[in-house]
Amino acid sequence: MIFFWAAVGLYVCSSLAYVSGFIFRKERLPALGGIFAALAFAAHTSAIALRWAVVGHPPVMWNYENAVAGSWLIMLFFLILVWRYRRMAAIGVACVPIALLMMGYGITSVPELEPLNVTHQSVWLYVHVIFAWFAYSSYVIAFGLSVLFLVREKREATGFYRRLPDLNALDLLSYRFVAFGFVMDAVMIAAGAIWANMVWGSYWSWDPIETWSLVSWLIYALYLHLRASMGWRGRRAAWLAVFALSGVIISFWGVNYIASSVHMLKLQ
Amino acid sequence: MKKFRDTLHVIYRFFSSGRTAVVLIAVLTATVALGQIIPQNKCLDQIALMSFLRKHDYTYFIIRLLRLNNIYVSWVFILPLCLLFLNLVFCMGNRMKAMLEAGKDLGFRDYFFGGQRLSKWGSLVFHASFFVILAGVLASRLTRFEGTMILVEGQTLRERHEDYLSTSEAPLFRENHSLFHIRLNHVENEYNKGSLVKLTCDMTVEDGGRVEHRTVGVNRPLVYGNTAFLVHLFDFSPYIVIRDRRGEIVFQSHVNLVTEYGKREDRFAVPNTDLVIFARLFPDAVFTAGGLKTVSPEPKNPALQFRAVRMSKDGMFGKTLYEGHIFLKKSKSFDNYVLSFEDFRYWVKFNVRKDAGVPCIFAGLWIGTAGLALRFVAGMMLKESGSAV
């Protein structure tokens, strides 16, 4: 847990640096935020690797492991994006706090070291969960890019804002991340249906978690159709990508508090 | 006639519009979400549902009137879904027509890979997959069979209506049972840190002269022909013998208890008597100051904690005749009876499924995924930009 808390501490520093940099328009602070984020990612990776070595399975079970692994993938996408397009580093102002919140949510669940329960001993678990991480991480990056778009749109490309990427690049990249997440999400839902049929004998039971993940997938389908059929780009697409993340938040976090789900059951 | 043609043209334009698709997807999304906000009849949390009914009886009357309490099979959901499929047919028809016309003079390579055609083929394949899924769902709805069957170790049952605990049959199922014999030979399980990490059921299927041995687990259902047996639940089945004062056997049977290692109390009635036995089974029992407890989930030292209660003539529970516990191979006397705990085995509850639609649905899912991958991933790799969905 030392590495976990080190990662949390460094993510806090990174978030503070990013947010302060934007509020007070200090160019060096976002750069410092990036350094903290990279260090936090290293600690985060160590935490996951150590847990994996101790429990003997990848972090795929229950809320704690999924929150830690999902936030790790968000940061991986973020760091790859920054390495590829340096000017995208500013999306850290949205992505790093989200990763931090996810880790915070994870720690509120029981982080006990648990072997894989018999219900979870299936290759479909890995397919389902890994594609879920890819999908939700892509959506979070798209959210970050959209937030940056909305911030950048209202400002001249001078001073602090000259370092930010141009609006067309932000819009196009956001669309691509949504599209990628949409494909990953579809695979996640398909794999979940196949696995559910093997375990529960029913490919779809309108379970709350199943249904909310379908709702979030449909919201992104709406995004793609609005872009294609009605030419929604720029600000409208950005607002929709920001709103669409709420569906993901509900299906990942909110539904656990408002409904019982077969996802939470395991054979004892 | 002209008015009729104009009307048809308006309907055609409406259903072949991308904007219509956007509106219908939005309506469908809202409907699906609504079903998660309004309590549904088949929700897991029935206690919360009953509480809602008590507090909001008038609201629930309106909800029931509009069929919102069973939204996923009501007009609220099915109507926009049907309209969306109609929209899909028209849009895909137009798109196919345009692509075929545009591709008339193209060579083979350009027909599929030229310009933005790859992403458009991907989009068509993805949207076509919904019809494959729909065909599968309809086949499933019309022919699906669901049943539950309980087997104790050593017991053999047949795949026939009478041997199921409960069944649910779609209209076209028509008692299409396979009649083979199925036997649960042995159950093995293993725990690690209180978590069930292994559960295997050694089973035999006998069909005519053919005998097959299968090892079945939670993620490894037994599939024989078109029938799948899925492990759903398991617990202990103590063999209980009750004798009267003369030594005559009044009751002897395996009793399939659901006690979750002693956490829950289950009960069974003793036929031809006025006795009801409330029981908990502790698989690895120790007697402590706080009463009987189980040390582990493994059956190393099983004990039965029970209460024998007399039922009155009007079906109410009356006097408790005995309350105590009994270890394996021991007996206890109470009133005019002697109860013996002579043996125990595992029982396993299987969910049994026959569903002809499932392969079609899964084929549709994979076709759809391939279409999406073609549309976005391949299309983007070829540096297409701003292309239509």
Coordinates of C-alpha atoms in Angstrom, one line a residue, chain A:
Chain A
M1 CA 0.0 0.0 0.0
I2 CA 3.0 2.3 0.3
F3 CA 3.3 2.6 -3.5
F4 CA -0.5 3.2 -3.7
W5 CA -0.4 6.1 -1.2
A6 CA 2.8 7.5 -2.8
A7 CA 0.9 7.5 -6.1
V8 CA -2.1 9.2 -4.5
G9 CA 0.1 11.9 -2.9
L10 CA 1.9 12.5 -6.2
Y11 CA -1.4 12.7 -8.1
V12 CA -2.6 15.2 -5.6
C13 CA 0.5 17.4 -6.2
S14 CA 0.0 17.0 -10.0
S15 CA -3.7 18.0 -9.8
L16 CA -2.9 21.0 -7.7
A17 CA -0.1 22.1 -10.1
Y18 CA -2.3 21.7 -13.1
V19 CA -5.4 23.5 -11.6
S20 CA -3.3 26.3 -10.1
G21 CA -1.4 26.7 -13.4
F22 CA -4.7 27.3 -15.2
I23 CA -6.3 29.5 -12.6
F24 CA -3.3 31.7 -12.1
R25 CA -1.9 31.3 -15.6
K26 CA 1.5 30.2 -14.6
E27 CA 3.2 28.3 -17.4
R28 CA 5.6 26.4 -15.2
L29 CA 3.0 24.8 -13.0
P30 CA 1.4 22.6 -15.7
A31 CA 4.9 21.4 -16.6
L32 CA 5.5 20.6 -12.9
G33 CA 2.1 18.8 -12.9
G34 CA 3.3 16.6 -15.8
I35 CA 6.5 15.7 -13.8
F36 CA 4.4 14.8 -10.8
A37 CA 2.0 12.8 -13.0
A38 CA 4.9 10.8 -14.5
L39 CA 6.3 10.0 -11.0
A40 CA 2.9 9.1 -9.7
F41 CA 2.4 6.8 -12.7
A42 CA 5.7 5.0 -11.8
A43 CA 4.5 4.5 -8.2
H44 CA 1.1 3.5 -9.4
T45 CA 2.6 0.8 -11.7
S46 CA 4.6 -0.5 -8.8
A47 CA 1.5 -0.8 -6.6
I48 CA -0.3 -2.7 -9.3
A49 CA 2.6 -5.0 -10.0
L50 CA 3.2 -5.8 -6.3
R51 CA -0.5 -6.6 -5.7
W52 CA -0.5 -8.8 -8.8
A53 CA 2.5 -10.7 -7.5
V54 CA 1.0 -11.2 -4.1
V55 CA -2.6 -12.2 -5.1
G56 CA -1.6 -14.2 -8.2
H57 CA -4.0 -12.6 -10.6
P58 CA -4.3 -9.3 -12.5
P59 CA -6.3 -6.5 -10.8
V60 CA -9.7 -7.4 -12.2
M61 CA -11.8 -8.1 -9.2
W62 CA -14.3 -5.8 -7.5
N63 CA -14.2 -2.0 -7.1
Y64 CA -10.8 -1.4 -5.6
E65 CA -8.8 -3.3 -8.2
N66 CA -10.9 -2.0 -11.1
A67 CA -10.6 1.6 -9.9
V68 CA -6.8 1.3 -9.5
A69 CA -6.3 -0.4 -12.8
G70 CA -8.7 1.8 -14.7
S71 CA -7.1 5.0 -13.4
W72 CA -3.7 3.5 -14.3
L73 CA -4.9 3.1 -17.9
I74 CA -6.2 6.7 -18.0
M75 CA -2.8 7.9 -17.0
L76 CA -1.1 5.6 -19.5
F77 CA -3.2 7.0 -22.3
F78 CA -2.5 10.5 -21.0
L79 CA 1.2 10.0 -20.9
I80 CA 1.3 8.4 -24.4
L81 CA -0.7 11.3 -25.7
V82 CA 1.6 13.8 -24.2
W83 CA 4.7 12.0 -25.4
R84 CA 3.2 12.0 -28.9
Y85 CA 1.8 15.5 -28.9
R86 CA 3.5 17.7 -26.3
R87 CA 1.0 20.4 -26.6
M88 CA -1.7 18.0 -25.3
A89 CA -0.1 18.0 -21.9
A90 CA -2.7 20.5 -20.7
I91 CA -5.4 17.9 -20.7
G92 CA -3.9 16.8 -17.4
V93 CA -6.0 19.5 -15.8
A94 CA -9.0 17.2 -16.4
C95 CA -7.5 13.7 -16.5
V96 CA -5.2 13.7 -13.5
P97 CA -8.0 14.7 -11.0
I98 CA -10.3 12.1 -12.5
A99 CA -7.6 9.4 -12.0
L100 CA -7.1 10.7 -8.5
L101 CA -10.9 10.5 -7.8
M102 CA -11.0 7.0 -9.1
M103 CA -8.3 5.9 -6.8
G104 CA -10.1 7.6 -3.9
Y105 CA -13.2 5.7 -4.8
G106 CA -11.3 2.5 -5.0
I107 CA -9.8 2.9 -1.5
T108 CA -13.4 3.3 -0.1
S109 CA -14.0 -0.3 -1.2
V110 CA -12.4 -3.1 0.7
P111 CA -8.8 -3.5 -0.7
E112 CA -8.4 -7.0 0.8
L113 CA -6.1 -9.4 -1.0
E114 CA -8.5 -12.0 -2.4
P115 CA -7.8 -14.9 -4.7
L116 CA -10.0 -15.3 -7.8
N117 CA -13.4 -16.6 -6.8
V118 CA -14.7 -19.5 -8.8
T119 CA -17.2 -17.2 -10.6
H120 CA -14.3 -15.0 -11.9
Q121 CA -12.2 -17.9 -13.2
S122 CA -12.8 -17.3 -16.9
V123 CA -10.9 -15.8 -19.8
W124 CA -14.0 -13.7 -20.5
L125 CA -13.4 -11.8 -17.2
Y126 CA -10.2 -10.5 -18.6
V127 CA -11.6 -9.7 -22.0
H128 CA -14.6 -7.9 -20.5
V129 CA -12.7 -6.0 -17.9
I130 CA -9.7 -5.0 -20.0
F131 CA -11.9 -3.7 -22.8
A132 CA -13.9 -1.8 -20.2
W133 CA -10.7 -0.1 -19.0
F134 CA -9.8 0.8 -22.5
A135 CA -13.3 2.2 -23.3
Y136 CA -13.6 4.2 -20.1
S137 CA -10.1 5.5 -20.3
S138 CA -10.6 6.7 -23.9
Y139 CA -13.8 8.4 -22.8
V140 CA -12.0 10.2 -20.0
I141 CA -9.3 11.4 -22.4
A142 CA -12.0 12.6 -24.8
F143 CA -13.5 14.4 -21.8
G144 CA -10.2 16.1 -21.0
L145 CA -9.7 17.1 -24.6
S146 CA -13.2 18.6 -24.7
V147 CA -12.7 20.5 -21.5
L148 CA -9.5 21.9 -22.9
F149 CA -11.4 22.8 -26.1
L150 CA -14.0 24.7 -24.2
V151 CA -11.4 26.6 -22.2
R152 CA -9.3 27.4 -25.2
E153 CA -12.2 28.4 -27.4
K154 CA -12.9 31.5 -25.4
R155 CA -9.4 32.8 -25.3
E156 CA -6.9 34.3 -27.6
A157 CA -3.8 32.2 -28.5
T158 CA -1.5 34.5 -26.6
G159 CA 0.4 34.4 -23.3
F160 CA -0.5 31.4 -21.3
Y161 CA -2.9 30.0 -23.9
R162 CA -0.4 30.1 -26.8
R163 CA 1.0 26.7 -25.6
L164 CA -2.4 25.0 -25.9
P165 CA -3.2 23.0 -29.0
D166 CA -5.4 24.5 -31.7
L167 CA -9.1 23.9 -31.7
N168 CA -9.3 21.7 -34.8
A169 CA -6.7 19.3 -33.3
L170 CA -8.5 19.1 -30.0
D171 CA -11.8 18.5 -31.7
L172 CA -10.5 15.8 -34.1
L173 CA -8.5 14.0 -31.3
S174 CA -11.5 14.1 -29.0
Y175 CA -13.6 12.5 -31.8
R176 CA -11.0 9.8 -32.3
F177 CA -10.9 8.9 -28.7
V178 CA -14.6 8.7 -28.5
A179 CA -14.7 6.5 -31.6
F180 CA -12.0 4.2 -30.1
G181 CA -13.7 4.1 -26.8
F182 CA -17.0 3.3 -28.6
V183 CA -15.4 0.2 -30.3
M184 CA -13.9 -0.9 -27.0
D185 CA -17.2 -0.4 -25.2
A186 CA -19.0 -2.6 -27.8
V187 CA -16.5 -5.4 -27.3
M188 CA -16.9 -5.0 -23.5
I189 CA -20.7 -5.3 -23.8
A190 CA -20.4 -8.3 -26.2
A191 CA -17.9 -10.1 -24.0
G192 CA -20.0 -9.4 -20.9
A193 CA -23.1 -10.9 -22.7
I194 CA -21.2 -14.1 -23.6
W195 CA -19.8 -14.5 -20.1
A196 CA -23.2 -13.8 -18.5
N197 CA -24.7 -16.5 -20.7
M198 CA -22.0 -19.0 -19.5
V199 CA -22.4 -18.2 -15.8
W200 CA -26.1 -17.1 -15.4
G201 CA -27.6 -18.7 -18.5
S202 CA -28.8 -15.4 -19.7
Y203 CA -27.0 -13.1 -22.1
W204 CA -29.0 -10.0 -21.0
S205 CA -31.1 -9.5 -17.9
W206 CA -31.6 -5.8 -17.7
D207 CA -29.3 -5.8 -14.7
P208 CA -28.5 -2.2 -13.5
I209 CA -24.8 -2.3 -14.3
E210 CA -25.5 -3.9 -17.7
T211 CA -28.2 -1.4 -18.5
W212 CA -26.3 1.7 -17.5
S213 CA -23.3 0.6 -19.6
L214 CA -25.7 0.3 -22.5
V215 CA -27.0 3.8 -21.7
S216 CA -23.5 5.2 -21.8
W217 CA -22.7 3.4 -25.0
L218 CA -25.9 4.8 -26.6
I219 CA -25.0 8.3 -25.5
Y220 CA -21.7 8.0 -27.3
A221 CA -23.6 6.5 -30.3
L222 CA -25.6 9.7 -30.2
Y223 CA -22.4 11.7 -30.2
L224 CA -21.1 9.9 -33.3
H225 CA -24.4 10.2 -35.2
L226 CA -24.8 13.8 -34.3
R227 CA -21.3 14.5 -35.7
A228 CA -22.0 12.5 -38.8
S229 CA -25.6 13.4 -39.6
M230 CA -26.0 16.9 -38.2
G231 CA -22.4 18.2 -38.4
W232 CA -22.0 18.6 -34.7
R233 CA -18.4 19.6 -34.2
G234 CA -16.5 22.0 -32.1
R235 CA -18.3 23.4 -29.1
R236 CA -21.4 21.3 -29.3
A237 CA -19.4 18.1 -29.7
A238 CA -17.2 19.1 -26.8
W239 CA -20.2 19.8 -24.5
L240 CA -21.7 16.4 -25.5
A241 CA -18.5 14.6 -24.8
V242 CA -18.4 16.3 -21.4
F243 CA -22.0 15.3 -20.7
A244 CA -21.5 11.8 -22.0
L245 CA -19.0 11.0 -19.3
S246 CA -21.8 11.3 -16.8
G247 CA -23.3 8.0 -18.2
V248 CA -19.9 6.3 -17.6
I249 CA -19.7 7.7 -14.1
I250 CA -23.1 6.3 -13.3
S251 CA -22.4 2.9 -14.7
F252 CA -19.0 2.6 -13.0
W253 CA -19.7 4.3 -9.7
G254 CA -23.3 5.5 -9.2
V255 CA -25.2 2.3 -9.9
N256 CA -23.5 0.6 -6.9
Y257 CA -25.3 2.9 -4.6
I258 CA -28.7 3.0 -6.1
A259 CA -29.4 -0.6 -7.1
S260 CA -28.6 -4.2 -6.4
S261 CA -26.9 -6.0 -9.2
V262 CA -26.0 -9.6 -10.1
H263 CA -22.6 -8.2 -11.0
M264 CA -21.9 -8.1 -7.2
L265 CA -22.9 -11.7 -6.6
K266 CA -20.4 -14.5 -6.4
L267 CA -20.8 -18.2 -5.6
Q268 CA -19.8 -18.9 -2.0

